[in-house]
Amino acid sequence: MSTSSSASEMLDSEFLGMRCRLIDLAASLDRIDRSDGAPPADPRMAQIRRGLEILAGDAPDRAVRVQLEFSLPYDSNLSPLAPRP
Amino acid sequence: MYFIEPHIHIASRTTDDIQAMARAGCVAVGEPAFWMGYDRSNVGGFYDYFRQLTEWEPKRTANYGIRHFAWMGLNAKEAENVPFAREVIALLPEFLDKPDVLGVGEIGLHKCTKNELATLRELIELALGRDELLLFHTPHLEHKLMGTRMILDLLRADSRVNRDRVWIDHCEEHTIRLVRDEGYWAGLTLYPTTKVTPERAVDMIEIYGPERLLVTSSADWGPSDPLAITALMAAMRRRGHEESLIRRIVYENPLTFMRQCRRFDFTPPQ
Ligand SMILES: [Zn+2]
């Protein structure tokens, strides 16, 4: 199921919002840079960078892939079905 | 258009919110028991909260023509102390027998610990033993995928589970398919930053279809919007969806799910 809009109609309606969110993100990164001290070697910064790489690519399902980037891996030992030690 | 808000914490909202919901077309709400923002110090705190959900909040919404249904449960954030949790679980049958209680919820996982899982097993046992509807809260943010998969594993192992009668809530792009593929009801939560926006909810409706899908505000004491359903309706209209599909999502689907509760007695306006 999808709407009847063409891709260019969809771009028309999404463009300003996308532009705004991208500038917001750029400004957040700048704000971190301008804060005291060196940019933190924090794994969250690497997650943000990998998220941006997903956006820059052409592959589909970007939202799912960004979500997975921010998810802990599923440890099957934690599964309630795993044999109990 | 009328709508039903199947997941909202009315106890955390003002009467002005209830009035605004009524004016916007809300005719019924579902209120799951949850974490009120602090850990209760004794089992009496839970007893009073369950009374609030079954006695006082229904009166508050009825003043504005909104029918109130509750869910009884123990949230994962207060499930870590298993003996204490057991005392709370012992209170639940008395409340599950009340006429406007839909089932056991919201229950689930938070940090996905062994103790949370132990408490969750007991809650599921209570629900299945009484043939109650089940509402699961899936964890936030980085724990969501892990917690959703643990809940699905737990349910898959129990042959008594009727998947039509189970709602797995707070699904997002990376978990909705897991839930729907196994035949459960999936819930989407419209939160400003931590869950999904109306536009992303419409994306998922377009990708997965309206079958077994519920969309809610889950509005509580944190940043949330009790009128979020109306934002979803507006987003669906903006994207060119038929009124019949909007009605299905915000009205017929919640009714279909809630009607499975043997105590559910509600004549919906047409
Ligand atoms: Zn909730």
Short mmCIF file of C-alpha atoms and ligand atoms in Angstrom, two decimals:
data_model
loop_
_atom_site.label_atom_id
_atom_site.label_comp_id
_atom_site.label_asym_id
_atom_site.label_seq_id
_atom_site.Cartn_x
_atom_site.Cartn_y
_atom_site.Cartn_z
CA MET A 1 0.00 0.00 0.00
CA SER A 2 1.30 3.44 -0.83
CA THR A 3 0.08 6.87 -1.76
CA SER A 4 -0.41 7.91 -5.35
CA SER A 5 2.29 10.63 -5.23
CA SER A 6 5.15 10.49 -7.71
CA ALA A 7 8.71 10.61 -6.39
CA SER A 8 9.10 14.22 -7.48
CA GLU A 9 5.85 15.22 -5.75
CA MET A 10 7.12 13.44 -2.65
CA LEU A 11 10.42 15.30 -2.88
CA ASP A 12 8.52 18.59 -3.21
CA SER A 13 6.70 17.93 0.03
CA GLU A 14 9.71 16.54 1.90
CA PHE A 15 12.48 18.85 0.71
CA LEU A 16 12.24 21.78 3.14
CA GLY A 17 11.80 19.48 6.12
CA MET A 18 14.80 17.37 5.10
CA ARG A 19 16.91 20.48 4.56
CA CYS A 20 15.90 21.79 7.97
CA ARG A 21 16.69 18.52 9.77
CA LEU A 22 20.05 18.27 8.01
CA ILE A 23 21.03 21.82 9.06
CA ASP A 24 19.84 21.03 12.60
CA LEU A 25 22.12 18.01 12.66
CA ALA A 26 25.04 20.02 11.25
CA ALA A 27 24.51 22.69 13.91
CA SER A 28 24.41 20.02 16.67
CA LEU A 29 27.77 18.67 15.48
CA ASP A 30 29.18 22.23 15.38
CA ARG A 31 27.89 22.86 18.90
CA ILE A 32 29.72 19.78 20.18
CA ASP A 33 32.90 20.99 18.40
CA ARG A 34 32.65 24.46 19.96
CA SER A 35 32.23 23.09 23.47
CA ASP A 36 35.21 22.90 25.82
CA GLY A 37 37.82 20.24 25.20
CA ALA A 38 38.46 17.97 22.27
CA PRO A 39 35.54 16.24 20.52
CA PRO A 40 34.76 13.26 22.74
CA ALA A 41 36.01 9.85 21.69
CA ASP A 42 32.59 8.57 22.60
CA PRO A 43 31.10 5.55 20.84
CA ARG A 44 27.90 7.55 20.36
CA MET A 45 29.77 9.90 18.00
CA ALA A 46 30.83 6.90 15.92
CA GLN A 47 27.19 5.75 15.86
CA ILE A 48 26.11 9.14 14.56
CA ARG A 49 28.79 9.00 11.87
CA ARG A 50 27.71 5.50 10.77
CA GLY A 51 24.10 6.71 10.73
CA LEU A 52 25.09 9.54 8.39
CA GLU A 53 26.88 7.06 6.12
CA ILE A 54 23.64 5.06 5.86
CA LEU A 55 21.78 8.23 4.84
CA ALA A 56 24.40 9.06 2.23
CA GLY A 57 24.07 5.65 0.55
CA ASP A 58 21.57 4.53 -2.07
CA ALA A 59 20.47 1.28 -0.45
CA PRO A 60 16.81 1.09 0.69
CA ASP A 61 15.41 0.59 4.21
CA ARG A 62 17.58 3.37 5.64
CA ALA A 63 15.32 3.85 8.67
CA VAL A 64 15.60 0.17 9.61
CA ARG A 65 19.37 0.22 9.16
CA VAL A 66 19.82 3.38 11.24
CA GLN A 67 17.66 1.80 13.96
CA LEU A 68 19.85 -1.31 13.92
CA GLU A 69 22.94 0.90 14.23
CA PHE A 70 21.53 2.19 17.52
CA SER A 71 20.53 -1.26 18.85
CA LEU A 72 22.40 -3.60 21.17
CA PRO A 73 23.05 -6.95 19.51
CA TYR A 74 20.71 -9.75 20.50
CA ASP A 75 22.63 -12.19 22.63
CA SER A 76 20.98 -15.56 22.12
CA ASN A 77 22.38 -16.67 25.51
CA LEU A 78 19.93 -14.18 26.97
CA SER A 79 17.05 -15.81 25.16
CA PRO A 80 14.48 -17.31 27.48
CA LEU A 81 14.80 -20.40 25.25
CA ALA A 82 18.52 -20.76 25.87
CA PRO A 83 19.51 -23.75 27.98
CA ARG A 84 19.86 -22.62 31.57
CA PRO A 85 23.38 -22.82 33.01
CA MET B 1 -14.15 11.33 13.01
CA TYR B 2 -14.33 9.42 16.29
CA PHE B 3 -11.21 7.74 17.59
CA ILE B 4 -10.14 5.43 20.39
CA GLU B 5 -6.86 6.04 22.23
CA PRO B 6 -5.91 2.48 23.27
CA HIS B 7 -2.79 3.39 25.28
CA ILE B 8 -2.68 6.49 27.46
CA HIS B 9 -1.82 7.06 31.11
CA ILE B 10 -4.78 9.19 32.13
CA ALA B 11 -3.59 9.20 35.75
CA SER B 12 -0.67 11.36 34.56
CA ARG B 13 -2.79 13.79 32.53
CA THR B 14 -4.84 16.81 33.45
CA THR B 15 -8.59 17.13 33.13
CA ASP B 16 -7.93 19.77 30.45
CA ASP B 17 -6.22 17.06 28.39
CA ILE B 18 -9.25 14.79 28.78
CA GLN B 19 -11.53 17.61 27.66
CA ALA B 20 -9.33 18.36 24.63
CA MET B 21 -9.36 14.66 23.67
CA ALA B 22 -13.16 14.55 23.93
CA ARG B 23 -13.48 17.66 21.76
CA ALA B 24 -11.18 16.09 19.18
CA GLY B 25 -13.45 13.01 18.91
CA CYS B 26 -12.04 10.53 21.41
CA VAL B 27 -14.76 8.16 22.67
CA ALA B 28 -12.75 5.59 24.64
CA VAL B 29 -9.32 5.12 26.15
CA GLY B 30 -7.24 2.19 27.35
CA GLU B 31 -5.02 2.84 30.38
CA PRO B 32 -2.34 0.25 31.13
CA ALA B 33 -0.81 0.08 34.59
CA PHE B 34 2.75 1.40 34.42
CA TRP B 35 5.65 3.06 36.23
CA MET B 36 4.53 6.38 37.68
CA GLY B 37 8.00 7.93 37.54
CA TYR B 38 9.19 6.63 40.93
CA ASP B 39 9.39 3.18 42.51
CA ARG B 40 6.55 2.43 44.92
CA SER B 41 7.81 1.70 48.41
CA ASN B 42 5.31 -1.01 49.29
CA VAL B 43 2.60 -3.18 47.88
CA GLY B 44 -0.07 -0.80 49.22
CA GLY B 45 1.18 1.80 46.74
CA PHE B 46 0.21 -0.57 43.93
CA TYR B 47 -3.13 -1.41 45.50
CA ASP B 48 -4.07 2.27 45.61
CA TYR B 49 -2.84 2.81 42.05
CA PHE B 50 -4.96 -0.11 40.76
CA ARG B 51 -7.96 1.40 42.56
CA GLN B 52 -7.22 4.75 40.95
CA LEU B 53 -7.20 3.10 37.49
CA THR B 54 -10.46 1.22 38.06
CA GLU B 55 -12.45 3.65 40.20
CA TRP B 56 -11.33 7.26 39.93
CA GLU B 57 -9.94 7.71 36.40
CA PRO B 58 -13.08 6.20 34.78
CA LYS B 59 -15.15 8.88 36.54
CA ARG B 60 -12.83 11.64 35.38
CA THR B 61 -13.07 10.61 31.71
CA ALA B 62 -16.81 9.86 31.92
CA ASN B 63 -17.41 13.54 32.74
CA TYR B 64 -16.35 14.26 29.16
CA GLY B 65 -18.11 11.31 27.54
CA ILE B 66 -14.98 9.17 27.24
CA ARG B 67 -15.24 5.53 28.25
CA HIS B 68 -12.26 4.30 30.28
CA PHE B 69 -10.78 0.80 30.16
CA ALA B 70 -7.79 -0.28 32.25
CA TRP B 71 -5.10 -2.94 32.08
CA MET B 72 -3.61 -4.50 35.20
CA GLY B 73 0.05 -5.34 35.46
CA LEU B 74 3.46 -4.66 36.86
CA ASN B 75 5.92 -2.78 34.68
CA ALA B 76 9.44 -4.01 34.06
CA LYS B 77 11.08 -1.13 35.91
CA GLU B 78 9.59 -2.40 39.16
CA ALA B 79 10.00 -6.08 38.35
CA GLU B 80 13.61 -6.47 39.43
CA ASN B 81 12.77 -7.46 43.03
CA VAL B 82 11.09 -10.78 42.28
CA PRO B 83 9.62 -11.52 45.77
CA PHE B 84 8.16 -7.99 45.90
CA ALA B 85 6.82 -8.39 42.36
CA ARG B 86 5.14 -11.61 43.48
CA GLU B 87 3.23 -9.71 46.17
CA VAL B 88 2.01 -7.23 43.55
CA ILE B 89 1.02 -10.02 41.17
CA ALA B 90 -1.08 -11.53 43.97
CA LEU B 91 -3.20 -8.34 43.94
CA LEU B 92 -4.01 -8.54 40.25
CA PRO B 93 -6.83 -11.15 40.12
CA GLU B 94 -9.12 -8.97 42.26
CA PHE B 95 -8.75 -6.15 39.72
CA LEU B 96 -8.82 -8.38 36.64
CA ASP B 97 -12.34 -9.38 37.68
CA LYS B 98 -13.58 -5.78 37.38
CA PRO B 99 -15.84 -5.07 34.40
CA ASP B 100 -13.77 -2.45 32.55
CA VAL B 101 -10.41 -4.18 32.82
CA LEU B 102 -9.14 -5.47 29.48
CA GLY B 103 -6.36 -7.81 30.53
CA VAL B 104 -2.78 -8.02 31.78
CA GLY B 105 -0.54 -5.09 30.79
CA GLU B 106 1.61 -3.30 30.27
CA ILE B 107 4.19 -5.90 31.14
CA GLY B 108 7.51 -6.61 29.50
CA LEU B 109 11.18 -5.82 29.74
CA HIS B 110 13.28 -2.75 30.43
CA LYS B 111 16.98 -3.65 30.69
CA CYS B 112 16.26 -7.30 29.83
CA THR B 113 17.65 -8.77 33.06
CA LYS B 114 17.12 -12.28 34.45
CA ASN B 115 14.93 -10.94 37.25
CA GLU B 116 12.75 -8.95 34.85
CA LEU B 117 12.33 -12.13 32.86
CA ALA B 118 11.43 -14.15 35.98
CA THR B 119 8.70 -11.65 36.92
CA LEU B 120 7.49 -11.52 33.33
CA ARG B 121 7.08 -15.30 33.23
CA GLU B 122 4.83 -15.13 36.31
CA LEU B 123 2.72 -12.36 34.80
CA ILE B 124 2.28 -14.29 31.56
CA GLU B 125 1.35 -17.38 33.56
CA LEU B 126 -1.33 -15.40 35.40
CA ALA B 127 -2.73 -14.04 32.12
CA LEU B 128 -2.79 -17.36 30.28
CA GLY B 129 -4.27 -19.16 33.28
CA ARG B 130 -7.21 -16.74 33.20
CA ASP B 131 -7.42 -16.42 29.41
CA GLU B 132 -6.71 -12.68 29.53
CA LEU B 133 -5.62 -10.35 26.72
CA LEU B 134 -1.92 -9.41 26.97
CA LEU B 135 -0.25 -6.05 26.36
CA PHE B 136 3.55 -6.01 26.19
CA HIS B 137 5.78 -2.99 26.64
CA THR B 138 9.00 -3.39 24.64
CA PRO B 139 12.11 -1.63 25.97
CA HIS B 140 13.36 1.78 24.93
CA LEU B 141 16.11 2.75 22.49
CA GLU B 142 19.11 0.41 22.28
CA HIS B 143 17.36 -2.34 24.28
CA LYS B 144 14.28 -2.46 22.06
CA LEU B 145 15.42 -5.03 19.52
CA MET B 146 16.88 -7.33 22.17
CA GLY B 147 13.83 -7.05 24.44
CA THR B 148 11.34 -7.54 21.61
CA ARG B 149 13.15 -10.69 20.52
CA MET B 150 13.23 -12.02 24.09
CA ILE B 151 9.48 -11.48 24.47
CA LEU B 152 8.81 -13.19 21.13
CA ASP B 153 11.02 -16.13 22.15
CA LEU B 154 9.16 -16.45 25.43
CA LEU B 155 5.73 -16.45 23.75
CA ARG B 156 6.79 -18.81 20.97
CA ALA B 157 7.73 -21.41 23.58
CA ASP B 158 4.22 -21.49 25.08
CA SER B 159 1.62 -23.37 23.05
CA ARG B 160 -1.24 -21.78 25.01
CA VAL B 161 -0.58 -18.34 23.52
CA ASN B 162 -3.25 -17.17 21.06
CA ARG B 163 -1.42 -14.53 19.03
CA ASP B 164 -4.63 -12.72 18.05
CA ARG B 165 -5.01 -11.82 21.72
CA VAL B 166 -1.52 -10.39 22.21
CA TRP B 167 -0.45 -6.80 21.54
CA ILE B 168 3.27 -6.07 21.39
CA ASP B 169 3.62 -2.32 21.83
CA HIS B 170 6.17 0.40 21.04
CA CYS B 171 7.28 -1.23 17.77
CA GLU B 172 9.55 0.75 15.48
CA GLU B 173 11.02 0.26 12.01
CA HIS B 174 13.41 -2.48 13.15
CA THR B 175 10.91 -4.51 15.22
CA ILE B 176 7.49 -4.21 13.54
CA ARG B 177 8.21 -6.91 10.98
CA LEU B 178 9.29 -9.43 13.64
CA VAL B 179 6.04 -8.87 15.53
CA ARG B 180 3.70 -8.90 12.54
CA ASP B 181 5.33 -11.89 10.85
CA GLU B 182 4.58 -13.98 13.92
CA GLY B 183 0.92 -12.95 13.92
CA TYR B 184 0.74 -10.59 16.90
CA TRP B 185 -0.86 -7.16 17.05
CA ALA B 186 1.81 -4.47 16.71
CA GLY B 187 1.59 -1.09 18.41
CA LEU B 188 3.26 2.13 17.24
CA THR B 189 3.88 4.93 19.73
CA LEU B 190 3.78 8.58 18.70
CA TYR B 191 6.42 10.26 20.87
CA PRO B 192 8.24 13.48 20.00
CA THR B 193 11.83 12.18 20.18
CA THR B 194 12.22 8.64 21.49
CA LYS B 195 9.71 6.62 19.49
CA VAL B 196 7.97 7.36 16.15
CA THR B 197 6.68 10.54 14.55
CA PRO B 198 3.30 10.64 12.79
CA GLU B 199 5.08 10.64 9.41
CA ARG B 200 7.08 7.51 10.27
CA ALA B 201 3.93 5.82 11.56
CA VAL B 202 2.24 6.52 8.21
CA ASP B 203 5.31 5.05 6.46
CA MET B 204 4.85 1.83 8.43
CA ILE B 205 1.11 1.75 7.71
CA GLU B 206 1.94 2.07 3.99
CA ILE B 207 4.67 -0.59 4.10
CA TYR B 208 2.93 -3.17 6.32
CA GLY B 209 -0.77 -2.41 5.86
CA PRO B 210 -3.41 -1.80 8.54
CA GLU B 211 -3.88 -5.41 9.63
CA ARG B 212 -3.31 -6.01 13.38
CA LEU B 213 -1.90 -2.51 13.81
CA LEU B 214 -2.60 -0.07 16.66
CA VAL B 215 -1.27 3.47 16.89
CA THR B 216 -1.28 5.28 20.23
CA SER B 217 0.06 8.34 22.00
CA SER B 218 1.08 6.39 25.12
CA ALA B 219 0.90 9.86 26.68
CA ASP B 220 2.15 9.85 30.26
CA TRP B 221 4.01 12.18 32.65
CA GLY B 222 6.92 12.66 30.21
CA PRO B 223 7.13 14.59 26.94
CA SER B 224 4.14 13.20 25.03
CA ASP B 225 0.96 14.42 23.38
CA PRO B 226 -2.53 13.19 24.33
CA LEU B 227 -3.77 14.44 20.92
CA ALA B 228 -1.06 12.60 18.96
CA ILE B 229 -3.72 10.43 17.25
CA THR B 230 -5.15 13.56 15.64
CA ALA B 231 -1.66 14.38 14.30
CA LEU B 232 -1.55 10.89 12.79
CA MET B 233 -4.97 11.41 11.19
CA ALA B 234 -3.79 14.73 9.71
CA ALA B 235 -0.58 13.12 8.41
CA MET B 236 -2.59 10.32 6.75
CA ARG B 237 -4.89 12.86 5.07
CA ARG B 238 -1.91 14.91 3.91
CA ARG B 239 -0.48 11.78 2.32
CA GLY B 240 -3.73 11.14 0.44
CA HIS B 241 -5.12 8.17 2.38
CA GLU B 242 -8.83 7.37 2.34
CA GLU B 243 -10.99 8.23 5.34
CA SER B 244 -11.92 4.55 5.58
CA LEU B 245 -8.27 3.61 6.18
CA ILE B 246 -7.86 6.34 8.79
CA ARG B 247 -10.98 5.13 10.56
CA ARG B 248 -9.72 1.58 10.46
CA ILE B 249 -6.47 2.55 12.19
CA VAL B 250 -7.81 4.92 14.84
CA TYR B 251 -11.20 3.35 15.56
CA GLU B 252 -11.98 -0.06 14.13
CA ASN B 253 -8.66 -1.74 14.93
CA PRO B 254 -8.70 -0.78 18.63
CA LEU B 255 -12.34 -1.95 18.84
CA THR B 256 -11.53 -5.25 17.15
CA PHE B 257 -8.70 -5.91 19.58
CA MET B 258 -10.54 -4.80 22.74
CA ARG B 259 -13.72 -6.71 21.84
CA GLN B 260 -11.84 -9.95 22.36
CA CYS B 261 -11.97 -9.30 26.11
CA ARG B 262 -14.97 -11.19 27.50
CA ARG B 263 -15.73 -8.29 29.87
CA PHE B 264 -15.67 -5.63 27.13
CA ASP B 265 -19.10 -4.06 26.99
CA PHE B 266 -19.16 -0.88 24.96
CA THR B 267 -21.61 0.41 22.38
CA PRO B 268 -19.48 2.54 20.10
CA PRO B 269 -21.03 5.60 18.46
CA GLN B 270 -21.21 5.29 14.65
ZN ZN C 1 2.50 2.97 28.59
#
